[in-house]
């Protein structure tokens, strides 16, 4: 995802500002990280240049809509269309909000992403107007939704087994218990979230005296969390942090 382009800059600033860190080792790792990221993205950047005749490393649109949908009230969604979205919040594509619907139609049919840019900018303006109505409410809502970036019930895996496992939310299962689904979702939550993050926190505690050496591992999860506060959140957006979590685990 293109927001990761900012991470090397953030890590570089942290390396310069923080004391008691192994700057040489971190900078060496940062160079390797940037080279690896560049080689990974190069084929897609070349594809974009061939298709659009412009240098677009990953993408240059659609962030406006991803911000706008976080400013909408639940009354502006059509939840009946996509019950699978009940696990956290209404799905982006399940909204009846005219601008979002129009943008997704253009996104689906556009041959040139430049057609999306004006709508993206307009979406940012509308989203900012929504935030200004009640900024405290918006901030509290976003903080409340941040756990959905990290916690999941193994839905991405369980979908391959049985779509029925994903559709009911925990709230729906408490109201109308389905014990088989509760068991599998609980196991998914334990295996994919509680155990890895629990052991990662233990790893941080045991190596707290070397916290400076762990800056590269700690900074990426924090960066991913903060960068997604104003945007739509899905658990798959945290995938780049998994290696960091596994090392700490």
XYZ file of N, CA and C in Angstrom:
747
model
N 0.849 -1.189 0.000
C 0.000 0.000 0.000
C 0.884 1.238 0.000
N 0.444 2.279 -0.715
C 1.335 3.401 -0.992
C 1.704 4.210 0.246
N 0.905 4.116 1.338
C 1.278 4.887 2.524
C 2.595 4.409 3.132
N 3.016 3.189 2.795
C 4.286 2.675 3.324
C 5.489 3.434 2.774
N 5.295 4.217 1.704
C 6.390 5.030 1.191
C 6.894 6.017 2.244
N 6.029 6.411 3.159
C 6.398 7.388 4.176
C 7.193 6.767 5.321
N 7.106 5.446 5.459
C 7.723 4.809 6.627
C 9.240 4.970 6.678
N 10.001 4.780 5.580
C 11.456 4.982 5.674
C 11.817 6.373 6.188
N 11.050 7.380 5.771
C 11.312 8.743 6.244
C 11.064 8.849 7.744
N 9.967 8.233 8.220
C 9.663 8.250 9.653
C 10.759 7.556 10.449
N 11.213 6.398 9.970
C 12.265 5.653 10.677
C 13.576 6.428 10.663
N 13.862 7.117 9.560
C 15.076 7.927 9.474
C 15.043 9.055 10.506
N 13.910 9.730 10.631
C 13.770 10.810 11.610
C 13.931 10.277 13.030
N 13.303 9.122 13.320
C 13.426 8.525 14.650
C 14.881 8.169 14.952
N 15.579 7.654 13.960
C 16.976 7.255 14.152
C 17.846 8.456 14.497
N 17.559 9.586 13.867
C 18.345 10.803 14.111
C 18.011 11.402 15.469
N 16.734 11.382 15.843
C 16.291 12.068 17.056
C 16.539 11.274 18.331
N 16.380 9.949 18.267
C 16.445 9.148 19.485
C 17.895 8.891 19.917
N 18.074 8.794 21.222
C 19.390 8.489 21.788
C 19.497 6.978 22.047
N 20.708 6.519 22.240
C 20.978 5.125 22.592
C 20.425 4.133 21.566
N 20.544 4.482 20.292
C 20.152 3.549 19.237
C 21.368 3.270 18.361
N 21.413 2.102 17.769
C 22.521 1.729 16.903
C 22.249 2.292 15.505
N 22.645 3.542 15.310
C 22.291 4.248 14.078
C 22.850 3.566 12.843
N 24.084 3.116 12.919
C 24.701 2.494 11.745
C 23.920 1.249 11.313
N 23.562 0.397 12.281
C 22.826 -0.827 11.964
C 21.435 -0.511 11.422
N 20.765 0.483 12.039
C 19.422 0.834 11.583
C 19.461 1.426 10.175
N 20.425 2.300 9.916
C 20.533 2.910 8.589
C 20.857 1.864 7.532
N 21.707 0.898 7.877
C 22.017 -0.182 6.941
C 20.760 -0.993 6.630
N 19.999 -1.325 7.675
C 18.743 -2.043 7.464
C 17.749 -1.229 6.666
N 17.746 0.090 6.879
C 16.820 0.966 6.151
C 17.128 0.979 4.662
N 18.426 0.997 4.323
C 18.822 0.955 2.906
C 18.359 -0.359 2.270
N 18.567 -1.473 2.977
C 18.133 -2.780 2.463
C 16.610 -2.810 2.301
N 15.907 -2.251 3.292
C 14.439 -2.194 3.245
C 13.969 -1.426 2.002
N 14.577 -0.269 1.755
C 14.170 0.567 0.616
C 14.468 -0.134 -0.715
N 15.617 -0.809 -0.801
C 15.953 -1.540 -2.033
C 14.964 -2.673 -2.279
N 14.645 -3.409 -1.208
C 13.692 -4.516 -1.348
C 12.315 -4.005 -1.752
N 11.883 -2.904 -1.119
C 10.580 -2.330 -1.452
C 10.569 -1.830 -2.894
N 11.669 -1.190 -3.306
C 11.749 -0.684 -4.673
C 11.674 -1.798 -5.703
N 12.401 -2.897 -5.470
C 12.385 -4.015 -6.414
C 11.013 -4.689 -6.458
N 10.338 -4.721 -5.316
C 9.009 -5.332 -5.270
C 8.003 -4.506 -6.053
N 8.107 -3.165 -5.933
C 7.122 -2.282 -6.573
C 7.447 -1.981 -8.033
N 8.692 -2.187 -8.453
C 9.113 -1.786 -9.788
C 8.229 -2.353 -10.904
N 7.896 -3.652 -10.901
C 7.046 -4.166 -11.990
C 5.692 -3.448 -12.071
N 5.108 -3.133 -10.916
C 3.815 -2.452 -10.933
C 3.956 -1.009 -11.407
N 5.059 -0.343 -11.021
C 5.300 1.025 -11.473
C 5.488 1.060 -12.978
N 6.224 0.078 -13.512
C 6.416 -0.013 -14.964
C 5.081 -0.257 -15.654
N 4.268 -1.139 -15.065
C 2.936 -1.409 -15.622
C 2.102 -0.130 -15.672
N 2.148 0.658 -14.588
C 1.388 1.915 -14.548
C 1.868 2.892 -15.619
N 3.185 2.949 -15.824
C 3.724 3.864 -16.836
C 3.283 3.441 -18.237
N 3.314 2.143 -18.497
C 2.886 1.642 -19.809
C 1.403 1.929 -20.035
N 0.598 1.752 -18.979
C -0.856 1.883 -19.122
C -1.316 3.341 -19.105
N -0.722 4.170 -18.196
C -1.204 5.535 -18.010
C -0.259 6.595 -18.566
N 0.950 6.165 -19.014
C 1.961 7.100 -19.510
C 2.371 8.111 -18.449
N 2.318 7.695 -17.174
C 2.757 8.526 -16.062
C 3.477 7.651 -15.050
N 4.386 8.264 -14.282
C 5.079 7.523 -13.231
C 4.198 7.518 -11.987
N 3.545 6.378 -11.725
C 2.675 6.204 -10.566
C 3.192 4.973 -9.817
N 3.962 5.160 -8.740
C 4.558 4.006 -8.051
C 3.537 2.945 -7.650
N 2.414 3.347 -7.056
C 1.374 2.390 -6.668
C 0.017 2.873 -7.135
N -0.453 3.974 -6.564
C -1.732 4.550 -6.964
C -1.718 6.029 -6.639
N -2.643 6.782 -7.248
C -2.682 8.222 -7.004
C -4.099 8.719 -6.751
N -5.008 7.823 -6.413
C -6.388 8.230 -6.170
C -7.058 7.268 -5.210
N -8.259 7.631 -4.815
C -9.156 6.801 -4.006
C -9.001 7.020 -2.515
N -8.008 7.799 -2.084
C -7.852 8.040 -0.659
C -8.928 8.981 -0.129
N -9.429 9.855 -0.994
C -10.497 10.751 -0.577
C -11.735 10.002 -0.140
N -12.106 8.981 -0.898
C -13.281 8.185 -0.560
C -13.025 7.371 0.700
N -11.804 6.836 0.837
C -11.466 6.063 2.035
C -11.527 6.927 3.301
N -11.311 8.246 3.127
C -11.478 9.173 4.246
C -12.947 9.537 4.435
N -13.640 9.802 3.345
C -15.039 10.228 3.426
C -15.909 9.211 4.154
N -15.739 7.927 3.860
C -16.612 6.918 4.460
C -16.439 6.828 5.974
N -15.288 7.281 6.488
C -15.096 7.253 7.947
C -15.851 8.383 8.633
N -16.342 9.349 7.849
C -17.046 10.494 8.433
C -18.560 10.342 8.356
N -19.042 9.256 7.757
C -20.480 9.075 7.576
C -21.108 8.455 8.813
N -22.367 8.786 9.048
C -23.132 8.138 10.115
C -23.657 6.803 9.616
N -23.963 5.902 10.548
C -24.458 4.582 10.171
C -25.766 4.662 9.404
N -26.521 5.748 9.611
C -27.796 5.903 8.898
C -27.590 6.083 7.410
N -26.345 6.395 7.002
C -26.056 6.613 5.584
C -25.519 5.360 4.905
N -25.651 4.219 5.572
C -25.244 2.949 5.003
C -26.456 2.044 4.808
N -26.327 1.133 3.888
C -27.353 0.121 3.678
C -26.785 -1.206 4.141
N -26.966 -1.526 5.413
C -26.346 -2.719 5.986
C -27.007 -4.008 5.501
N -28.256 -3.913 5.058
C -28.965 -5.122 4.656
C -28.314 -5.775 3.435
N -27.649 -4.966 2.620
C -27.048 -5.517 1.404
C -25.862 -6.424 1.702
N -25.124 -6.117 2.774
C -23.882 -6.835 3.046
C -23.798 -7.214 4.511
N -24.515 -8.256 4.927
C -24.486 -8.645 6.339
C -23.112 -9.053 6.834
N -22.211 -9.429 5.926
C -20.858 -9.815 6.368
C -20.132 -8.641 6.992
N -20.559 -7.423 6.677
C -19.899 -6.235 7.215
C -20.253 -5.997 8.673
N -21.222 -6.726 9.223
C -21.632 -6.519 10.603
C -20.516 -6.831 11.584
N -19.466 -7.533 11.150
C -18.389 -7.897 12.059
C -17.692 -6.678 12.639
N -17.767 -5.550 11.972
C -17.133 -4.347 12.522
C -17.940 -3.109 12.200
N -18.009 -2.735 10.947
C -18.685 -1.520 10.553
C -19.244 -1.753 9.148
N -20.201 -0.928 8.709
C -20.771 -1.145 7.377
C -19.706 -1.125 6.299
N -19.837 -1.990 5.319
C -18.837 -2.070 4.256
C -18.842 -0.792 3.433
N -17.674 -0.443 2.903
C -17.553 0.762 2.079
C -18.547 0.724 0.928
N -18.623 -0.423 0.277
C -19.449 -0.529 -0.911
C -20.925 -0.698 -0.589
N -21.300 -0.738 0.691
C -22.702 -0.909 1.060
C -23.378 0.415 1.375
N -22.694 1.524 1.106
C -23.272 2.819 1.421
C -24.152 3.320 0.286
N -25.186 4.059 0.652
C -26.044 4.705 -0.335
C -25.631 6.161 -0.547
N -24.551 6.594 0.095
C -24.115 7.981 -0.019
C -23.777 8.269 -1.484
N -24.447 9.243 -2.108
C -24.336 9.438 -3.573
C -22.910 9.576 -4.078
N -22.072 10.379 -3.374
C -20.719 10.603 -3.874
C -19.905 9.317 -3.864
N -20.080 8.497 -2.819
C -19.341 7.241 -2.737
C -19.786 6.291 -3.840
N -21.097 6.205 -4.045
C -21.628 5.342 -5.102
C -21.078 5.765 -6.453
N -21.096 7.078 -6.714
C -20.610 7.594 -7.995
C -19.123 7.306 -8.175
N -18.346 7.502 -7.112
C -16.907 7.276 -7.201
C -16.594 5.814 -7.487
N -17.343 4.895 -6.835
C -17.106 3.474 -7.076
C -17.500 3.077 -8.488
N -18.537 3.720 -9.025
C -18.913 3.449 -10.413
C -17.797 3.879 -11.362
N -17.232 5.060 -11.116
C -16.128 5.542 -11.953
C -14.913 4.646 -11.788
N -14.629 4.254 -10.542
C -13.491 3.398 -10.253
C -13.596 2.074 -11.002
N -14.823 1.525 -11.074
C -15.037 0.231 -11.720
C -14.885 0.321 -13.229
N -15.191 1.496 -13.798
C -15.236 1.614 -15.253
C -14.116 2.465 -15.835
N -13.350 3.130 -14.982
C -12.363 4.085 -15.488
C -11.220 3.391 -16.208
N -10.847 3.939 -17.342
C -9.663 3.466 -18.048
C -8.451 4.306 -17.665
N -8.707 5.465 -17.063
C -7.639 6.359 -16.635
C -7.945 6.835 -15.219
N -7.014 6.584 -14.292
C -7.230 6.974 -12.899
C -7.361 8.484 -12.729
N -6.905 9.253 -13.710
C -7.041 10.702 -13.621
C -8.507 11.120 -13.547
N -9.406 10.263 -14.044
C -10.831 10.560 -13.961
C -11.311 10.542 -12.515
N -10.594 9.830 -11.666
C -10.994 9.710 -10.263
C -10.523 10.875 -9.404
N -9.451 11.526 -9.807
C -8.820 12.532 -8.959
C -9.763 13.657 -8.563
N -10.554 14.247 -9.504
C -11.471 15.316 -9.064
C -12.464 14.842 -8.020
N -12.982 13.619 -8.149
C -13.922 13.090 -7.170
C -13.221 12.824 -5.842
N -11.959 12.405 -5.903
C -11.197 12.174 -4.689
C -11.035 13.471 -3.903
N -10.694 14.551 -4.604
C -10.517 15.847 -3.951
C -11.844 16.348 -3.372
N -12.914 16.143 -4.114
C -14.225 16.551 -3.627
C -14.623 15.745 -2.392
N -14.273 14.451 -2.400
C -14.585 13.590 -1.252
C -13.854 14.075 -0.002
N -12.603 14.530 -0.161
C -11.851 15.066 0.976
C -12.559 16.300 1.536
N -13.019 17.194 0.644
C -13.695 18.415 1.086
C -14.974 18.088 1.849
N -15.763 17.147 1.332
C -17.008 16.761 1.997
C -16.708 16.091 3.331
N -15.693 15.220 3.358
C -15.316 14.545 4.595
C -14.869 15.535 5.657
N -14.065 16.546 5.273
C -13.615 17.556 6.231
C -14.788 18.352 6.778
N -15.771 18.637 5.930
C -16.968 19.346 6.389
C -17.729 18.503 7.414
N -17.796 17.198 7.173
C -18.461 16.304 8.131
C -17.730 16.275 9.467
N -16.392 16.256 9.420
C -15.600 16.212 10.647
C -15.788 17.488 11.462
N -15.842 18.630 10.776
C -15.964 19.917 11.464
C -17.275 20.048 12.226
N -18.288 19.281 11.840
C -19.566 19.344 12.556
C -19.415 18.872 14.000
N -18.579 17.845 14.191
C -18.368 17.323 15.545
C -17.029 16.587 15.573
N -15.914 17.328 15.653
C -14.591 16.690 15.587
C -14.320 15.716 16.724
N -14.827 16.008 17.918
C -14.606 15.111 19.058
C -15.283 13.770 18.820
N -16.513 13.803 18.328
C -17.243 12.573 18.029
C -16.516 11.759 16.964
N -15.986 12.453 15.953
C -15.264 11.755 14.881
C -14.008 11.079 15.428
N -13.238 11.798 16.255
C -12.007 11.244 16.797
C -12.293 10.031 17.679
N -13.311 10.124 18.524
C -13.673 9.005 19.392
C -14.115 7.799 18.561
N -14.833 8.055 17.481
C -15.286 6.978 16.605
C -14.099 6.271 15.960
N -13.106 7.050 15.526
C -11.949 6.455 14.870
C -11.112 5.648 15.874
N -10.952 6.169 17.096
C -10.207 5.431 18.121
C -10.921 4.125 18.446
N -12.242 4.166 18.493
C -13.035 2.974 18.777
C -12.867 1.917 17.690
N -12.635 2.355 16.457
C -12.531 1.416 15.340
C -11.107 0.915 15.110
N -10.103 1.536 15.741
C -8.705 1.125 15.533
C -8.442 -0.346 15.845
N -9.065 -0.926 16.905
C -8.807 -2.358 17.161
C -9.131 -3.261 15.983
N -10.039 -2.830 15.108
C -10.393 -3.667 13.956
C -9.259 -3.749 12.937
N -8.228 -2.899 13.108
C -7.031 -3.015 12.275
C -6.183 -4.192 12.718
N -6.331 -4.607 13.986
C -5.444 -5.614 14.563
C -6.152 -6.896 14.969
N -7.388 -6.788 15.407
C -8.083 -7.961 15.924
C -9.049 -8.510 14.897
N -8.963 -9.797 14.665
C -9.908 -10.453 13.774
C -10.128 -11.882 14.233
N -11.182 -12.467 13.735
C -11.541 -13.821 14.153
C -11.157 -14.863 13.114
N -10.043 -14.621 12.437
C -9.602 -15.567 11.422
C -10.487 -15.583 10.194
N -11.195 -14.464 9.932
C -12.139 -14.445 8.822
C -11.487 -14.718 7.480
N -10.284 -14.162 7.281
C -9.624 -14.342 5.987
C -9.314 -15.806 5.706
N -9.066 -16.583 6.763
C -8.815 -18.015 6.603
C -10.127 -18.792 6.555
N -11.040 -18.460 7.463
C -12.285 -19.213 7.582
C -13.185 -19.044 6.362
N -13.041 -17.929 5.644
C -13.836 -17.742 4.431
C -13.624 -18.878 3.443
N -12.403 -19.398 3.404
C -12.111 -20.489 2.478
C -12.782 -21.787 2.923
N -13.095 -21.871 4.213
C -13.718 -23.080 4.740
C -15.229 -23.025 4.589
N -15.820 -21.919 5.059
C -17.277 -21.822 5.031
C -17.662 -20.358 5.211
N -18.305 -19.763 4.231
C -18.684 -18.357 4.306
C -19.616 -18.075 5.476
N -20.364 -19.070 5.958
C -21.293 -18.843 7.065
C -20.562 -18.424 8.331
N -19.286 -18.821 8.456
C -18.528 -18.540 9.672
C -18.267 -17.044 9.808
N -18.128 -16.360 8.684
C -17.765 -14.948 8.755
C -18.989 -14.051 8.956
N -20.095 -14.394 8.388
C -21.201 -13.451 8.294
C -21.751 -12.960 9.625
N -22.053 -13.798 10.597
C -22.604 -13.262 11.846
C -21.533 -12.544 12.658
N -21.865 -11.372 13.199
C -20.944 -10.664 14.081
C -21.026 -11.262 15.474
N -20.070 -10.865 16.344
C -20.103 -11.325 17.732
C -21.390 -10.859 18.409
N -21.813 -9.632 18.106
C -23.041 -9.104 18.702
C -24.244 -9.956 18.316
N -24.301 -10.337 17.042
C -25.409 -11.164 16.574
C -25.351 -12.555 17.195
N -24.127 -13.098 17.365
C -23.982 -14.436 17.936
C -24.342 -14.463 19.418
N -24.095 -13.349 20.126
C -24.490 -13.275 21.534
C -26.014 -13.238 21.658
N -26.636 -12.508 20.755
C -28.096 -12.404 20.783
C -28.759 -13.705 20.328
N -28.151 -14.350 19.341
C -28.696 -15.598 18.803
C -27.550 -16.609 18.677
N -27.207 -17.304 19.760
C -26.026 -18.178 19.780
C -26.055 -19.271 18.707
N -24.917 -19.408 18.018
C -24.672 -20.526 17.104
C -23.313 -21.081 17.532
N -23.353 -22.124 18.356
C -22.164 -22.540 19.083
C -21.032 -23.005 18.176
N -21.340 -23.647 17.077
C -20.278 -24.085 16.164
C -19.518 -22.887 15.602
N -20.260 -21.860 15.197
C -19.622 -20.672 14.645
C -18.877 -19.911 15.727
N -19.460 -19.835 16.935
C -18.781 -19.182 18.062
C -17.447 -19.868 18.340
N -17.418 -21.205 18.288
C -16.185 -21.945 18.547
C -15.109 -21.597 17.518
N -15.459 -21.647 16.224
C -14.464 -21.409 15.187
C -14.000 -19.957 15.167
N -14.915 -19.020 15.375
C -14.506 -17.614 15.425
C -13.634 -17.361 16.652
N -13.962 -18.007 17.783
C -13.146 -17.855 18.983
C -11.752 -18.405 18.796
N -11.648 -19.571 18.124
C -10.337 -20.145 17.836
C -9.554 -19.239 16.899
N -10.239 -18.669 15.916
C -9.573 -17.749 14.998
C -9.037 -16.527 15.720
N -9.839 -15.967 16.633
C -9.418 -14.805 17.407
C -8.209 -15.144 18.281
N -8.228 -16.340 18.886
C -7.129 -16.762 19.760
C -5.843 -16.951 18.974
N -5.935 -17.644 17.830
C -4.739 -18.030 17.077
C -4.173 -16.857 16.282
N -5.038 -16.032 15.683
C -4.550 -14.974 14.787
C -4.330 -13.643 15.486
N -4.836 -13.481 16.702
C -4.711 -12.179 17.359
C -4.174 -12.275 18.782
N -4.898 -12.942 19.666
C -4.577 -12.914 21.092
C -3.200 -13.510 21.380
N -2.921 -14.716 20.860
C -1.634 -15.358 21.144
C -0.444 -14.619 20.523
N -0.486 -14.289 19.214
C 0.675 -13.589 18.640
C 0.958 -12.250 19.315
N -0.089 -11.440 19.515
C 0.138 -10.124 20.114
C 0.503 -10.237 21.587
N -0.059 -11.230 22.270
C 0.294 -11.443 23.672
C 1.766 -11.786 23.837
N 2.254 -12.720 23.013
C 3.671 -13.099 23.087
C 4.582 -11.960 22.616
N 4.107 -11.163 21.648
C 4.900 -10.016 21.186
C 5.076 -8.999 22.308
N 4.014 -8.757 23.078
C 4.121 -7.840 24.217
C 5.072 -8.398 25.279
N 5.047 -9.722 25.472
C 5.999 -10.340 26.401
C 7.430 -10.151 25.907
N 7.613 -10.298 24.585
C 8.933 -10.081 24.004
C 9.429 -8.673 24.253
N 8.536 -7.691 24.092
C 8.908 -6.304 24.382
C 9.306 -6.131 25.845
N 8.574 -6.795 26.740
C 8.846 -6.662 28.171
C 10.213 -7.260 28.521
N 10.517 -8.442 27.977
C 11.784 -9.100 28.294
C 12.989 -8.334 27.743
N 12.785 -7.601 26.624
C 13.882 -6.858 26.010
C 13.740 -5.350 26.219
N 13.038 -4.951 27.283
C 12.796 -3.534 27.532
C 14.098 -2.768 27.771
N 15.136 -3.458 28.246
C 16.416 -2.797 28.480
C 17.155 -2.521 27.169
N 16.683 -3.112 26.062
C 17.281 -2.881 24.735
C 16.264 -2.262 23.799
N 15.387 -1.422 24.353
C 14.279 -0.888 23.568
C 14.765 -0.087 22.360
N 15.960 0.542 22.497
C 16.504 1.299 21.372
C 16.785 0.428 20.163
N 17.234 -0.814 20.409
C 17.526 -1.732 19.307
C 16.263 -2.216 18.610
N 15.123 -2.086 19.306
C 13.858 -2.602 18.757
C 13.059 -1.538 18.018
N 13.626 -0.334 17.884
C 12.899 0.764 17.241
C 12.347 0.381 15.854
N 13.149 -0.289 14.985
C 12.585 -0.657 13.672
C 11.374 -1.578 13.786
N 11.366 -2.476 14.784
C 10.240 -3.396 14.943
C 9.022 -2.707 15.536
N 9.250 -1.776 16.438
C 8.150 -1.095 17.109
C 7.546 -0.003 16.237
N 8.389 0.684 15.480
C 7.930 1.866 14.749
C 6.960 1.523 13.617
N 7.142 0.369 12.967
C 6.251 0.035 11.848
C 4.806 -0.201 12.309
N 4.548 -1.026 13.344
C 3.166 -1.156 13.817
C 2.562 0.167 14.275
N 3.363 1.003 14.951
C 2.848 2.304 15.382
C 2.528 3.189 14.188
N 3.391 3.156 13.188
C 3.172 3.949 11.973
C 1.904 3.502 11.256
N 1.739 2.189 11.079
C 0.552 1.661 10.405
C -0.717 2.062 11.158
N -0.667 2.021 12.485
C -1.829 2.390 13.290
C -2.187 3.859 13.107
N -1.197 4.731 13.227
C -1.459 6.171 13.150
C -1.877 6.604 11.756
N -1.266 6.015 10.722
C -1.553 6.451 9.354
C -2.966 6.073 8.929
N -3.568 5.081 9.616
C -4.911 4.645 9.230
C -6.018 5.283 10.057
N -5.672 6.151 10.989
C -6.716 6.800 11.787
C -7.731 7.536 10.910
N -7.311 8.284 9.887
C -8.312 9.002 9.091
C -8.887 8.192 7.919
N -8.506 6.929 7.773
C -8.942 6.165 6.612
C -9.716 4.910 7.022
N -10.375 4.352 6.043
C -11.107 3.099 6.216
C -10.160 2.020 6.725
N -10.628 1.197 7.637
C -9.767 0.206 8.291
C -10.234 -1.206 7.960
N -9.286 -2.048 7.589
C -9.504 -3.486 7.449
C -8.282 -4.193 8.012
N -8.484 -5.393 8.541
C -7.387 -6.085 9.205
C -6.252 -6.407 8.233
N -6.555 -6.551 6.962
C -5.496 -6.881 6.000
C -4.500 -5.728 5.826
N -4.880 -4.519 6.202
C -3.966 -3.393 6.076
C -2.796 -3.494 7.057
N -2.944 -4.330 8.092
C -1.863 -4.503 9.071
C -0.903 -5.616 8.687
N -1.121 -6.270 7.548
C -0.283 -7.402 7.134
C 1.204 -7.043 7.080
N 1.605 -5.828 6.619
C 3.050 -5.519 6.587
C 3.730 -5.571 7.944
N 2.964 -5.510 9.016
C 3.580 -5.524 10.349
C 3.783 -6.940 10.879
N 3.236 -7.942 10.218
C 3.312 -9.315 10.730
C 4.745 -9.785 10.985
N 5.711 -9.522 10.085
C 7.082 -9.951 10.393
C 7.602 -9.349 11.694
N 7.283 -8.064 11.941
C 7.715 -7.427 13.192
C 7.115 -8.133 14.391
N 5.823 -8.435 14.313
C 5.131 -9.092 15.411
C 5.714 -10.494 15.641
N 6.001 -11.226 14.551
C 6.524 -12.578 14.683
C 7.922 -12.588 15.306
N 8.756 -11.600 14.966
C 10.101 -11.515 15.564
C 9.978 -11.288 17.074
N 9.096 -10.377 17.470
C 8.897 -10.121 18.895
C 8.288 -11.339 19.578
N 7.398 -12.043 18.886
C 6.784 -13.252 19.442
C 7.830 -14.326 19.693
